[in-house]
XYZ file of N, CA and C in Angstrom:
417
model
N -31.403 -5.244 71.715
C -32.121 -5.773 70.559
C -33.401 -6.467 71.036
N -34.398 -6.435 70.172
C -35.705 -7.014 70.480
C -35.931 -8.252 69.621
N -36.348 -9.328 70.253
C -36.700 -10.580 69.572
C -38.212 -10.728 69.619
N -38.786 -11.234 68.544
C -40.216 -11.539 68.527
C -40.371 -13.043 68.709
N -41.043 -13.426 69.776
C -41.267 -14.837 70.090
C -42.727 -15.193 69.879
N -42.945 -16.397 69.381
C -44.303 -16.923 69.264
C -44.520 -17.849 70.459
N -45.539 -17.556 71.252
C -45.871 -18.350 72.436
C -47.178 -19.072 72.135
N -47.150 -20.396 72.136
C -48.341 -21.176 71.784
C -48.718 -22.115 72.924
N -49.974 -22.049 73.335
C -50.493 -22.959 74.356
C -50.663 -24.343 73.745
N -50.034 -25.345 74.355
C -50.136 -26.722 73.872
C -51.088 -27.569 74.705
N -51.104 -27.330 76.029
C -51.880 -28.203 76.902
C -52.092 -27.522 78.249
N -53.005 -28.064 79.009
C -53.301 -27.572 80.347
C -54.656 -28.101 80.781
N -54.864 -28.179 82.091
C -56.104 -28.740 82.616
C -57.343 -28.050 82.039
N -57.277 -26.741 81.854
C -58.428 -25.988 81.352
C -58.165 -25.422 79.959
N -57.279 -26.054 79.208
C -56.948 -25.598 77.850
C -57.939 -26.206 76.866
N -59.064 -25.546 76.700
C -60.127 -26.067 75.844
C -60.104 -25.466 74.444
N -59.308 -24.417 74.250
C -59.238 -23.741 72.959
C -57.784 -23.454 72.612
N -57.547 -23.208 71.336
C -56.207 -22.821 70.915
C -55.966 -21.364 71.282
N -54.724 -21.046 71.636
C -54.324 -19.668 71.912
C -52.845 -19.528 71.618
N -52.476 -18.405 71.026
C -51.071 -18.079 70.840
C -50.915 -16.576 70.711
N -49.689 -16.126 70.916
C -49.406 -14.699 70.776
C -47.989 -14.504 70.260
N -47.748 -13.313 69.726
C -46.403 -12.879 69.363
C -45.982 -11.858 70.406
N -44.829 -12.089 70.991
C -44.333 -11.278 72.095
C -42.995 -10.655 71.704
N -42.914 -9.340 71.754
C -41.644 -8.656 71.531
C -40.979 -8.453 72.883
N -39.712 -8.898 72.989
C -39.013 -8.862 74.275
C -37.513 -8.675 74.033
N -36.838 -7.904 74.867
C -35.385 -7.745 74.714
C -34.653 -9.082 74.878
N -33.672 -9.321 74.014
C -32.957 -10.602 74.053
C -32.060 -10.731 75.276
N -31.797 -9.616 75.957
C -30.968 -9.711 77.163
C -31.797 -9.938 78.428
N -33.112 -10.099 78.279
C -33.961 -10.415 79.435
C -33.686 -11.848 79.897
N -33.847 -12.084 81.174
C -33.623 -13.414 81.751
C -34.843 -14.310 81.530
N -34.664 -15.592 81.816
C -35.795 -16.521 81.744
C -36.865 -16.147 82.763
N -36.456 -15.635 83.909
C -37.423 -15.163 84.909
C -38.293 -14.050 84.315
N -37.670 -13.142 83.574
C -38.430 -12.054 82.947
C -39.319 -12.574 81.819
N -38.858 -13.601 81.099
C -39.700 -14.224 80.075
C -40.904 -14.894 80.728
N -40.679 -15.579 81.831
C -41.768 -16.193 82.605
C -42.822 -15.142 82.958
N -42.382 -14.007 83.491
C -43.310 -12.933 83.873
C -44.068 -12.407 82.653
N -43.371 -12.260 81.524
C -43.999 -11.745 80.305
C -45.061 -12.704 79.771
N -44.785 -14.007 79.827
C -45.763 -14.993 79.355
C -46.994 -14.972 80.251
N -46.786 -14.936 81.562
C -47.933 -14.875 82.483
C -48.773 -13.632 82.234
N -48.124 -12.515 82.002
C -48.838 -11.271 81.723
C -49.625 -11.401 80.413
N -49.010 -11.988 79.390
C -49.666 -12.148 78.090
C -50.904 -13.030 78.184
N -50.817 -14.101 78.967
C -51.937 -15.037 79.071
C -52.918 -14.636 80.176
N -52.504 -13.719 81.043
C -53.391 -13.229 82.099
C -53.457 -14.123 83.326
N -52.377 -14.853 83.605
C -52.339 -15.747 84.759
C -51.692 -15.054 85.958
N -52.066 -15.515 87.153
C -51.410 -15.079 88.382
C -50.083 -15.818 88.519
N -49.116 -15.183 89.154
C -47.806 -15.797 89.371
C -47.807 -16.505 90.724
N -48.503 -17.636 90.787
C -48.687 -18.310 92.072
C -48.317 -19.792 92.052
N -47.509 -20.189 91.071
C -47.099 -21.592 90.980
C -45.665 -21.688 90.471
N -45.097 -22.873 90.609
C -43.753 -23.140 90.114
C -43.796 -23.288 88.596
N -42.610 -23.196 87.987
C -42.521 -23.294 86.532
C -41.144 -23.797 86.141
N -41.008 -24.139 84.857
C -39.704 -24.510 84.323
C -39.681 -24.274 82.822
N -38.463 -24.138 82.311
C -38.224 -24.094 80.877
C -37.545 -25.401 80.510
N -37.773 -25.856 79.296
C -37.275 -27.161 78.879
C -36.839 -27.088 77.418
N -35.665 -27.634 77.130
C -35.179 -27.754 75.758
C -35.145 -29.235 75.425
N -35.881 -29.630 74.385
C -35.946 -31.040 73.985
C -36.743 -31.159 72.692
N -36.760 -32.357 72.126
C -37.609 -32.593 70.955
C -39.067 -32.721 71.385
N -39.274 -33.171 72.624
C -40.602 -33.290 73.230
C -40.463 -32.901 74.699
N -41.463 -32.255 75.261
C -41.384 -31.836 76.657
C -41.107 -33.026 77.576
N -41.634 -34.184 77.227
C -41.531 -35.361 78.089
C -40.286 -36.211 77.807
N -39.383 -35.725 76.977
C -38.162 -36.452 76.639
C -37.280 -36.647 77.874
N -36.701 -37.833 77.993
C -35.799 -38.122 79.117
C -34.508 -37.317 79.031
N -34.134 -36.948 77.818
C -32.876 -36.214 77.637
C -33.073 -34.692 77.657
N -34.228 -34.246 78.082
C -34.530 -32.809 78.103
C -33.599 -32.055 79.048
N -33.213 -30.857 78.642
C -32.478 -29.940 79.518
C -33.527 -29.063 80.195
N -33.582 -29.096 81.506
C -34.613 -28.360 82.239
C -33.991 -27.294 83.139
N -34.659 -26.153 83.192
C -34.267 -25.073 84.099
C -35.510 -24.711 84.892
N -35.506 -25.073 86.175
C -36.683 -24.827 87.009
C -36.580 -23.476 87.702
N -37.699 -23.034 88.233
C -37.779 -21.708 88.853
C -36.877 -21.559 90.075
N -36.468 -22.653 90.689
C -35.581 -22.541 91.851
C -34.102 -22.731 91.486
N -33.817 -22.786 90.200
C -32.450 -22.898 89.696
C -31.904 -21.482 89.449
N -30.673 -21.233 89.859
C -30.065 -19.912 89.639
C -30.030 -19.522 88.162
N -29.995 -20.515 87.279
C -29.934 -20.234 85.843
C -31.139 -19.439 85.351
N -32.259 -19.529 86.053
C -33.470 -18.837 85.602
C -33.275 -17.319 85.607
N -32.391 -16.833 86.460
C -32.107 -15.396 86.485
C -30.824 -15.054 85.728
N -30.037 -16.071 85.390
C -28.761 -15.839 84.707
C -28.837 -16.057 83.201
N -29.610 -17.042 82.774
C -29.746 -17.329 81.341
C -30.575 -16.237 80.681
N -30.119 -15.782 79.526
C -30.884 -14.781 78.781
C -31.691 -15.460 77.677
N -32.606 -14.723 77.129
C -33.395 -15.237 76.011
C -32.468 -15.576 74.848
N -31.493 -14.728 74.614
C -30.545 -14.968 73.523
C -29.813 -16.296 73.705
N -29.314 -16.578 74.910
C -28.558 -17.816 75.124
C -29.457 -19.045 75.082
N -30.657 -18.947 75.619
C -31.540 -20.123 75.625
C -32.014 -20.458 74.209
N -32.252 -19.439 73.384
C -32.648 -19.693 71.994
C -31.503 -20.334 71.223
N -30.285 -19.923 71.517
C -29.112 -20.516 70.886
C -28.973 -21.985 71.288
N -29.173 -22.283 72.559
C -29.096 -23.668 73.047
C -30.218 -24.536 72.486
N -31.344 -23.930 72.145
C -32.508 -24.685 71.681
C -32.461 -25.003 70.185
N -31.466 -24.506 69.465
C -31.384 -24.773 68.021
C -31.378 -26.275 67.782
N -32.226 -26.722 66.872
C -32.341 -28.142 66.575
C -33.301 -28.871 67.493
N -33.809 -28.194 68.506
C -34.794 -28.742 69.436
C -35.937 -27.754 69.583
N -36.767 -27.977 70.558
C -37.874 -27.074 70.856
C -37.682 -26.512 72.256
N -38.253 -25.334 72.474
C -38.207 -24.699 73.783
C -39.619 -24.695 74.350
N -39.756 -25.236 75.552
C -41.059 -25.323 76.215
C -41.036 -24.549 77.528
N -42.222 -24.137 77.945
C -42.408 -23.465 79.232
C -43.580 -24.153 79.921
N -43.333 -24.716 81.099
C -44.377 -25.374 81.888
C -44.658 -24.509 83.107
N -45.940 -24.214 83.327
C -46.350 -23.424 84.483
C -47.391 -24.205 85.266
N -47.217 -24.311 86.567
C -48.166 -24.967 87.473
C -48.200 -26.472 87.197
N -47.400 -27.209 87.943
C -47.301 -28.656 87.729
C -48.611 -29.389 88.001
N -49.532 -28.792 88.742
C -50.837 -29.416 88.977
C -51.740 -29.307 87.760
N -51.907 -28.083 87.248
C -52.760 -27.866 86.073
C -51.996 -28.049 84.765
N -50.679 -28.107 84.841
C -49.798 -28.433 83.706
C -50.044 -27.570 82.469
N -49.889 -26.265 82.633
C -50.004 -25.356 81.488
C -48.706 -25.438 80.697
N -48.783 -25.995 79.485
C -47.597 -26.200 78.664
C -47.648 -25.295 77.433
N -46.575 -24.534 77.240
C -46.458 -23.619 76.113
C -45.200 -23.963 75.322
N -45.261 -23.759 74.011
C -44.065 -23.872 73.182
C -43.650 -22.463 72.774
N -42.348 -22.209 72.803
C -41.794 -20.896 72.478
C -40.934 -21.037 71.230
N -41.239 -20.241 70.215
C -40.468 -20.247 68.973
C -40.045 -18.836 68.613
N -38.897 -18.720 67.958
C -38.517 -17.444 67.362
C -39.422 -17.224 66.158
N -39.837 -16.001 65.946
C -40.607 -15.718 64.740
C -39.625 -15.553 63.580
N -40.145 -15.415 62.397
C -39.279 -15.207 61.234
C -38.757 -13.778 61.174
N -39.355 -12.923 61.981
C -38.951 -11.518 62.016
C -37.550 -11.407 62.628
N -36.696 -10.626 62.002
C -35.337 -10.442 62.516
C -35.353 -9.564 63.757
N -34.332 -9.738 64.599
C -34.173 -8.867 65.767
C -34.080 -7.424 65.289
N -34.572 -6.523 66.116
C -34.526 -5.110 65.747
C -34.223 -4.276 66.980
N -33.826 -3.048 66.753
C -33.520 -2.131 67.854
C -34.800 -1.667 68.520
N -34.694 -1.389 69.813
C -35.859 -0.887 70.544
C -36.369 0.391 69.905
N -37.689 0.496 69.829
C -38.306 1.709 69.308
C -38.469 2.688 70.463
N -38.189 3.961 70.224
C -38.346 4.940 71.303
C -39.795 5.001 71.787
N -39.962 5.281 73.056
C -41.287 5.425 73.674
C -42.132 4.154 73.592
N -41.479 2.995 73.469
C -42.189 1.716 73.433
C -41.750 0.893 74.634
N -42.713 0.353 75.363
C -42.421 -0.459 76.540
C -42.353 -1.928 76.134
N -41.283 -2.596 76.530
C -41.108 -4.026 76.267
C -40.990 -4.746 77.596
N -41.423 -5.991 77.645
C -42.028 -6.805 76.595
C -43.462 -6.371 76.304
N -43.920 -6.733 75.101
C -45.285 -6.391 74.719
C -45.833 -7.421 73.737
N -47.123 -7.671 73.846
C -47.822 -8.560 72.915
C -48.191 -7.730 71.693
N -47.816 -8.217 70.507
C -48.110 -7.481 69.280
C -49.137 -8.193 68.406
N -49.422 -9.443 68.709
C -50.397 -10.214 67.944
C -50.919 -11.322 68.843
N -52.198 -11.593 68.743
C -52.802 -12.640 69.570
C -53.909 -13.300 68.772
N -54.017 -14.622 68.879
C -55.111 -15.328 68.209
C -55.620 -16.446 69.110
N -56.859 -16.809 68.893
C -57.481 -17.853 69.692
C -58.151 -17.285 70.923
N -58.505 -18.190 71.824
C -59.209 -17.824 73.050
C -58.256 -17.994 74.225
N -58.042 -16.912 74.948
C -57.159 -16.947 76.118
C -57.738 -17.916 77.151
N -56.925 -18.831 77.685
C -57.445 -19.770 78.683
C -57.698 -19.075 80.017
N -58.574 -19.658 80.798
C -58.822 -19.168 82.151
C -57.995 -20.009 83.112
N -57.212 -19.352 83.935
C -56.394 -20.077 84.903
C -57.275 -20.747 85.947
N -58.253 -20.028 86.429
C -59.159 -20.557 87.450
C -60.604 -20.357 86.998
N -61.108 -21.248 86.136
C -62.497 -21.088 85.696
C -63.460 -21.323 86.858
N -64.608 -20.706 86.755
C -65.618 -20.893 87.802
C -66.190 -22.295 87.681
N -66.348 -22.930 88.803
C -66.863 -24.293 88.836
C -68.363 -24.273 89.083
N -69.087 -25.136 88.359
C -70.518 -25.307 88.622
C -70.667 -26.086 89.916
N -71.636 -25.696 90.712
C -71.837 -26.386 91.998
C -72.924 -27.404 91.896
């Protein structure tokens, strides 16, 4: 089954504009695969640590966190993490230095069966200005 997720950029060192996308992804994909899909959607290199967080606020002391070096990142599926996030929010933090923070929400669209000849995950809608991971610096 395919879930449509809304990925919204909330913050980051070079986050000067709003950006979000709708991402169709199989619900049996792992958090590691979701991480890869988000990086691909935003156009970032996979060269930093990351984590997923379930909480009312990313900075909450009671947040449940799954970091990239935790075995759960390859074991937890999108389906299970969305179930655990009910009543809270799901966040994705990439690069603790530049602090790229994204919020992940289920869309209102119901899960659907994979369409033949369609590659998933895939971005189906995008709005705003995609951030630059490494903008050129004026000298």
